[in-house]
Amino acid sequence: MKSENGRDDAKRRAGESAAELIEDGMVVGLGTGSTAAHAIQAIGRAVSEGMDVYGIPTSFQSRALAREVGIPLVTLDDALPDIAIDGADQVADGALVKGGGGAHAREKVVDAHAARFICVVDETKLADVLNHPIPLEVLPSAVSAVEDSLRERGGEPTLRAAERKDGPVITDNGNPVLDCDFGTIEDPDVLAASLSAIPGIVEHGIFAAMADEIHVGFSDRVDIRSV
């Protein structure tokens, strides 16, 4: 099993590889999670050296880190991203599962509106086929009804519980998260469309046919895969 230090090195390599794509004058979507954080830190160093870059954060976490490293921030009302850099919980044949940090609704908006979306992961996130539980941000009043609809579609939903407070995880949008296990997902596009059709789901964590490149970090290199 890869050591934590080795895995962090792989994440850093992937994040820094994507950050090398940033050019002066760009607006950058700033993803959420530990691998995207390495990209944000690298962009911050470029800003400190004089690069003119603006960031659009996808979560409270990415906003706080961007401010810490000195990246000026804007919103989608101000500009669309030239590029978005974001992580994933699992990658298979270009399709992604995201939402482990509960930020997938905002991430999807920013990533989808970027001219280019670069996914950054370490090698442990690669799979032959998606089988990771799908995060679903759900309106609070619709949780029970959505759970029934998910079971009708063959899923096993679980309300995500907070670790250091009583009750569920609540997203930056003020909604709970369901993690739904569908087992092996042979056709992510079909499942994505089915989930999008359920009233009460704010957003699901399947990002199919969205990434333009996937930067996969290893302990000694980065593989760049066009999608």
Short mmCIF file of C-alpha atoms in Angstrom, two decimals:
data_model
loop_
_atom_site.label_atom_id
_atom_site.label_comp_id
_atom_site.label_asym_id
_atom_site.label_seq_id
_atom_site.Cartn_x
_atom_site.Cartn_y
_atom_site.Cartn_z
CA MET A 1 0.00 0.00 0.00
CA LYS A 2 1.26 3.47 -0.87
CA SER A 3 2.46 5.49 2.14
CA GLU A 4 0.70 8.72 3.03
CA ASN A 5 3.83 10.68 2.14
CA GLY A 6 4.06 8.93 -1.22
CA ARG A 7 0.40 9.57 -1.94
CA ASP A 8 0.71 13.24 -1.01
CA ASP A 9 3.69 13.54 -3.35
CA ALA A 10 1.54 12.08 -6.14
CA LYS A 11 -1.27 14.54 -5.40
CA ARG A 12 1.19 17.43 -5.35
CA ARG A 13 2.65 16.40 -8.71
CA ALA A 14 -0.80 16.22 -10.29
CA GLY A 15 -1.92 19.57 -8.88
CA GLU A 16 1.28 21.35 -9.85
CA SER A 17 1.18 19.82 -13.33
CA ALA A 18 -2.26 21.33 -13.95
CA ALA A 19 -1.19 24.67 -12.49
CA GLU A 20 1.55 24.86 -15.15
CA LEU A 21 -1.23 25.36 -17.72
CA ILE A 22 -2.22 28.70 -16.18
CA GLU A 23 -1.23 31.76 -18.19
CA ASP A 24 -1.21 35.46 -17.43
CA GLY A 25 -4.68 37.00 -17.56
CA MET A 26 -6.60 33.77 -17.03
CA VAL A 27 -9.66 33.23 -14.85
CA VAL A 28 -9.31 29.86 -13.09
CA GLY A 29 -11.94 27.65 -11.47
CA LEU A 30 -10.51 26.52 -8.15
CA GLY A 31 -11.62 23.03 -7.20
CA THR A 32 -12.10 21.49 -3.78
CA GLY A 33 -10.08 18.74 -2.10
CA SER A 34 -6.52 17.84 -1.24
CA THR A 35 -5.20 17.46 -4.80
CA ALA A 36 -6.85 20.65 -6.05
CA ALA A 37 -5.36 22.38 -3.00
CA HIS A 38 -1.87 21.71 -4.35
CA ALA A 39 -2.86 23.42 -7.60
CA ILE A 40 -4.23 26.42 -5.71
CA GLN A 41 -1.01 26.72 -3.75
CA ALA A 42 1.04 26.57 -6.96
CA ILE A 43 -1.14 29.25 -8.55
CA GLY A 44 -0.69 31.37 -5.44
CA ARG A 45 3.07 31.16 -5.84
CA ALA A 46 2.73 32.28 -9.47
CA VAL A 47 0.59 35.23 -8.37
CA SER A 48 3.21 36.21 -5.80
CA GLU A 49 5.75 36.26 -8.62
CA GLY A 50 3.62 38.68 -10.64
CA MET A 51 1.22 36.57 -12.69
CA ASP A 52 -2.16 38.23 -13.24
CA VAL A 53 -4.72 35.53 -12.42
CA TYR A 54 -8.23 35.53 -10.95
CA GLY A 55 -9.87 32.57 -9.25
CA ILE A 56 -13.46 31.35 -8.94
CA PRO A 57 -13.66 29.11 -5.85
CA THR A 58 -16.03 26.14 -5.67
CA SER A 59 -16.33 25.95 -1.88
CA PHE A 60 -15.63 27.71 1.40
CA GLN A 61 -12.48 25.59 1.63
CA SER A 62 -11.07 26.61 -1.75
CA ARG A 63 -12.05 30.24 -1.16
CA ALA A 64 -10.20 30.32 2.16
CA LEU A 65 -7.07 28.72 0.70
CA ALA A 66 -7.09 31.05 -2.32
CA ARG A 67 -7.26 34.06 -0.04
CA GLU A 68 -4.48 32.65 2.11
CA VAL A 69 -2.13 32.32 -0.88
CA GLY A 70 -3.10 35.65 -2.40
CA ILE A 71 -5.23 34.73 -5.43
CA PRO A 72 -7.72 37.53 -6.26
CA LEU A 73 -11.26 36.16 -6.47
CA VAL A 74 -14.18 36.82 -8.79
CA THR A 75 -17.53 35.12 -9.40
CA LEU A 76 -19.30 33.67 -12.42
CA ASP A 77 -21.18 36.96 -12.60
CA ASP A 78 -17.86 38.63 -13.43
CA ALA A 79 -16.32 36.14 -15.87
CA LEU A 80 -16.35 32.54 -17.06
CA PRO A 81 -13.28 30.41 -16.29
CA ASP A 82 -10.66 29.92 -18.97
CA ILE A 83 -9.72 26.74 -17.16
CA ALA A 84 -10.96 24.81 -14.12
CA ILE A 85 -8.77 22.52 -12.02
CA ASP A 86 -10.57 20.03 -9.82
CA GLY A 87 -10.10 16.61 -8.26
CA ALA A 88 -12.23 13.46 -8.25
CA ASP A 89 -13.08 10.55 -5.98
CA GLN A 90 -12.89 8.04 -8.83
CA VAL A 91 -11.99 8.11 -12.53
CA ALA A 92 -12.86 5.46 -15.13
CA ASP A 93 -12.52 5.93 -18.89
CA GLY A 94 -12.86 9.71 -18.57
CA ALA A 95 -15.98 9.64 -16.39
CA LEU A 96 -15.66 10.99 -12.86
CA VAL A 97 -17.36 10.62 -9.51
CA LYS A 98 -17.05 13.75 -7.38
CA GLY A 99 -18.57 15.03 -4.18
CA GLY A 100 -16.55 13.48 -1.39
CA GLY A 101 -16.20 16.98 0.02
CA GLY A 102 -19.85 17.80 -0.57
CA ALA A 103 -19.03 20.58 -3.05
CA HIS A 104 -20.06 18.84 -6.27
CA ALA A 105 -22.99 21.16 -7.09
CA ARG A 106 -20.82 24.27 -7.17
CA GLU A 107 -17.94 22.32 -8.71
CA LYS A 108 -20.14 21.15 -11.58
CA VAL A 109 -21.33 24.67 -12.35
CA VAL A 110 -17.78 26.05 -12.45
CA ASP A 111 -16.25 23.05 -14.25
CA ALA A 112 -19.01 22.92 -16.87
CA HIS A 113 -18.70 26.62 -17.71
CA ALA A 114 -14.91 26.54 -18.03
CA ALA A 115 -13.38 26.54 -21.49
CA ARG A 116 -11.17 23.65 -20.30
CA PHE A 117 -11.63 21.35 -17.32
CA ILE A 118 -8.51 19.65 -15.97
CA CYS A 119 -9.06 16.82 -13.49
CA VAL A 120 -6.23 16.13 -11.04
CA VAL A 121 -5.96 12.83 -9.16
CA ASP A 122 -3.39 10.45 -7.75
CA GLU A 123 -3.16 6.93 -9.10
CA THR A 124 -5.34 5.43 -6.34
CA LYS A 125 -8.41 7.15 -7.86
CA LEU A 126 -8.18 5.21 -11.13
CA ALA A 127 -10.61 2.37 -11.82
CA ASP A 128 -11.58 0.20 -14.78
CA VAL A 129 -15.25 1.02 -14.21
CA LEU A 130 -17.04 3.38 -11.83
CA ASN A 131 -18.30 1.70 -8.66
CA HIS A 132 -17.96 4.50 -6.11
CA PRO A 133 -21.13 5.57 -4.25
CA ILE A 134 -22.62 8.65 -5.94
CA PRO A 135 -22.91 11.78 -3.78
CA LEU A 136 -26.23 13.58 -4.16
CA GLU A 137 -27.00 17.03 -2.77
CA VAL A 138 -30.69 16.98 -1.87
CA LEU A 139 -33.26 19.53 -0.69
CA PRO A 140 -33.89 18.89 3.03
CA SER A 141 -37.63 18.43 2.58
CA ALA A 142 -37.12 15.89 -0.21
CA VAL A 143 -34.71 13.44 1.44
CA SER A 144 -37.22 10.63 2.09
CA ALA A 145 -38.88 10.94 -1.31
CA VAL A 146 -35.52 10.98 -3.08
CA GLU A 147 -34.37 7.92 -1.13
CA ASP A 148 -37.45 6.04 -2.37
CA SER A 149 -36.74 7.06 -5.97
CA LEU A 150 -33.13 5.94 -5.65
CA ARG A 151 -34.15 2.53 -4.34
CA GLU A 152 -36.53 2.16 -7.28
CA ARG A 153 -33.49 2.68 -9.52
CA GLY A 154 -31.49 -0.02 -7.74
CA GLY A 155 -29.52 2.25 -5.42
CA GLU A 156 -28.79 2.00 -1.71
CA PRO A 157 -28.82 5.56 -0.32
CA THR A 158 -27.21 6.60 2.96
CA LEU A 159 -27.51 10.02 4.56
CA ARG A 160 -23.97 11.32 5.05
CA ALA A 161 -23.39 11.92 8.76
CA ALA A 162 -21.14 14.67 10.09
CA GLU A 163 -18.07 13.47 11.95
CA ARG A 164 -17.75 16.15 14.63
CA LYS A 165 -21.36 17.25 15.08
CA ASP A 166 -24.69 15.52 15.53
CA GLY A 167 -26.74 15.16 12.36
CA PRO A 168 -25.95 15.13 8.66
CA VAL A 169 -23.25 16.84 6.62
CA ILE A 170 -24.60 20.13 5.27
CA THR A 171 -23.20 21.60 2.05
CA ASP A 172 -22.22 25.24 1.48
CA ASN A 173 -25.66 25.55 -0.14
CA GLY A 174 -27.38 24.45 3.08
CA ASN A 175 -28.45 20.99 1.91
CA PRO A 176 -27.79 17.42 3.14
CA VAL A 177 -25.91 14.82 1.10
CA LEU A 178 -26.95 11.27 0.26
CA ASP A 179 -24.30 8.76 -0.82
CA CYS A 180 -25.96 6.20 -3.07
CA ASP A 181 -24.33 2.87 -3.91
CA PHE A 182 -25.33 1.53 -7.33
CA GLY A 183 -22.61 -1.10 -7.48
CA THR A 184 -20.84 -1.26 -10.83
CA ILE A 185 -21.91 1.60 -13.11
CA GLU A 186 -21.65 0.33 -16.67
CA ASP A 187 -23.14 3.45 -18.30
CA PRO A 188 -22.50 6.67 -16.32
CA ASP A 189 -24.37 8.81 -18.87
CA VAL A 190 -27.58 6.83 -18.47
CA LEU A 191 -27.39 6.89 -14.68
CA ALA A 192 -26.58 10.60 -14.70
CA ALA A 193 -29.67 11.35 -16.78
CA SER A 194 -31.81 9.19 -14.51
CA LEU A 195 -30.58 10.99 -11.38
CA SER A 196 -31.05 14.42 -12.93
CA ALA A 197 -34.71 13.54 -13.54
CA ILE A 198 -35.47 12.99 -9.83
CA PRO A 199 -37.16 16.07 -8.31
CA GLY A 200 -35.45 17.16 -5.11
CA ILE A 201 -31.90 16.32 -6.18
CA VAL A 202 -29.98 19.58 -6.44
CA GLU A 203 -27.02 17.90 -8.15
CA HIS A 204 -25.40 14.48 -8.44
CA GLY A 205 -21.71 13.62 -8.44
CA ILE A 206 -21.38 11.95 -11.85
CA PHE A 207 -19.24 14.12 -14.13
CA ALA A 208 -19.46 12.30 -17.45
CA ALA A 209 -17.85 13.65 -20.63
CA MET A 210 -16.77 16.84 -18.86
CA ALA A 211 -13.01 16.59 -18.30
CA ASP A 212 -10.70 17.62 -21.14
CA GLU A 213 -7.55 16.27 -19.51
CA ILE A 214 -6.79 14.07 -16.51
CA HIS A 215 -3.47 14.62 -14.78
CA VAL A 216 -2.65 11.46 -12.84
CA GLY A 217 0.03 11.81 -10.20
CA PHE A 218 2.44 9.04 -9.30
CA SER A 219 5.30 9.19 -6.80
CA ASP A 220 7.79 9.85 -9.60
CA ARG A 221 5.80 11.34 -12.51
CA VAL A 222 2.55 12.67 -13.89
CA ASP A 223 0.63 11.01 -16.72
CA ILE A 224 -1.49 13.44 -18.74
CA ARG A 225 -4.46 11.79 -20.41
CA SER A 226 -6.63 13.52 -22.97
CA VAL A 227 -10.30 12.60 -22.80
#
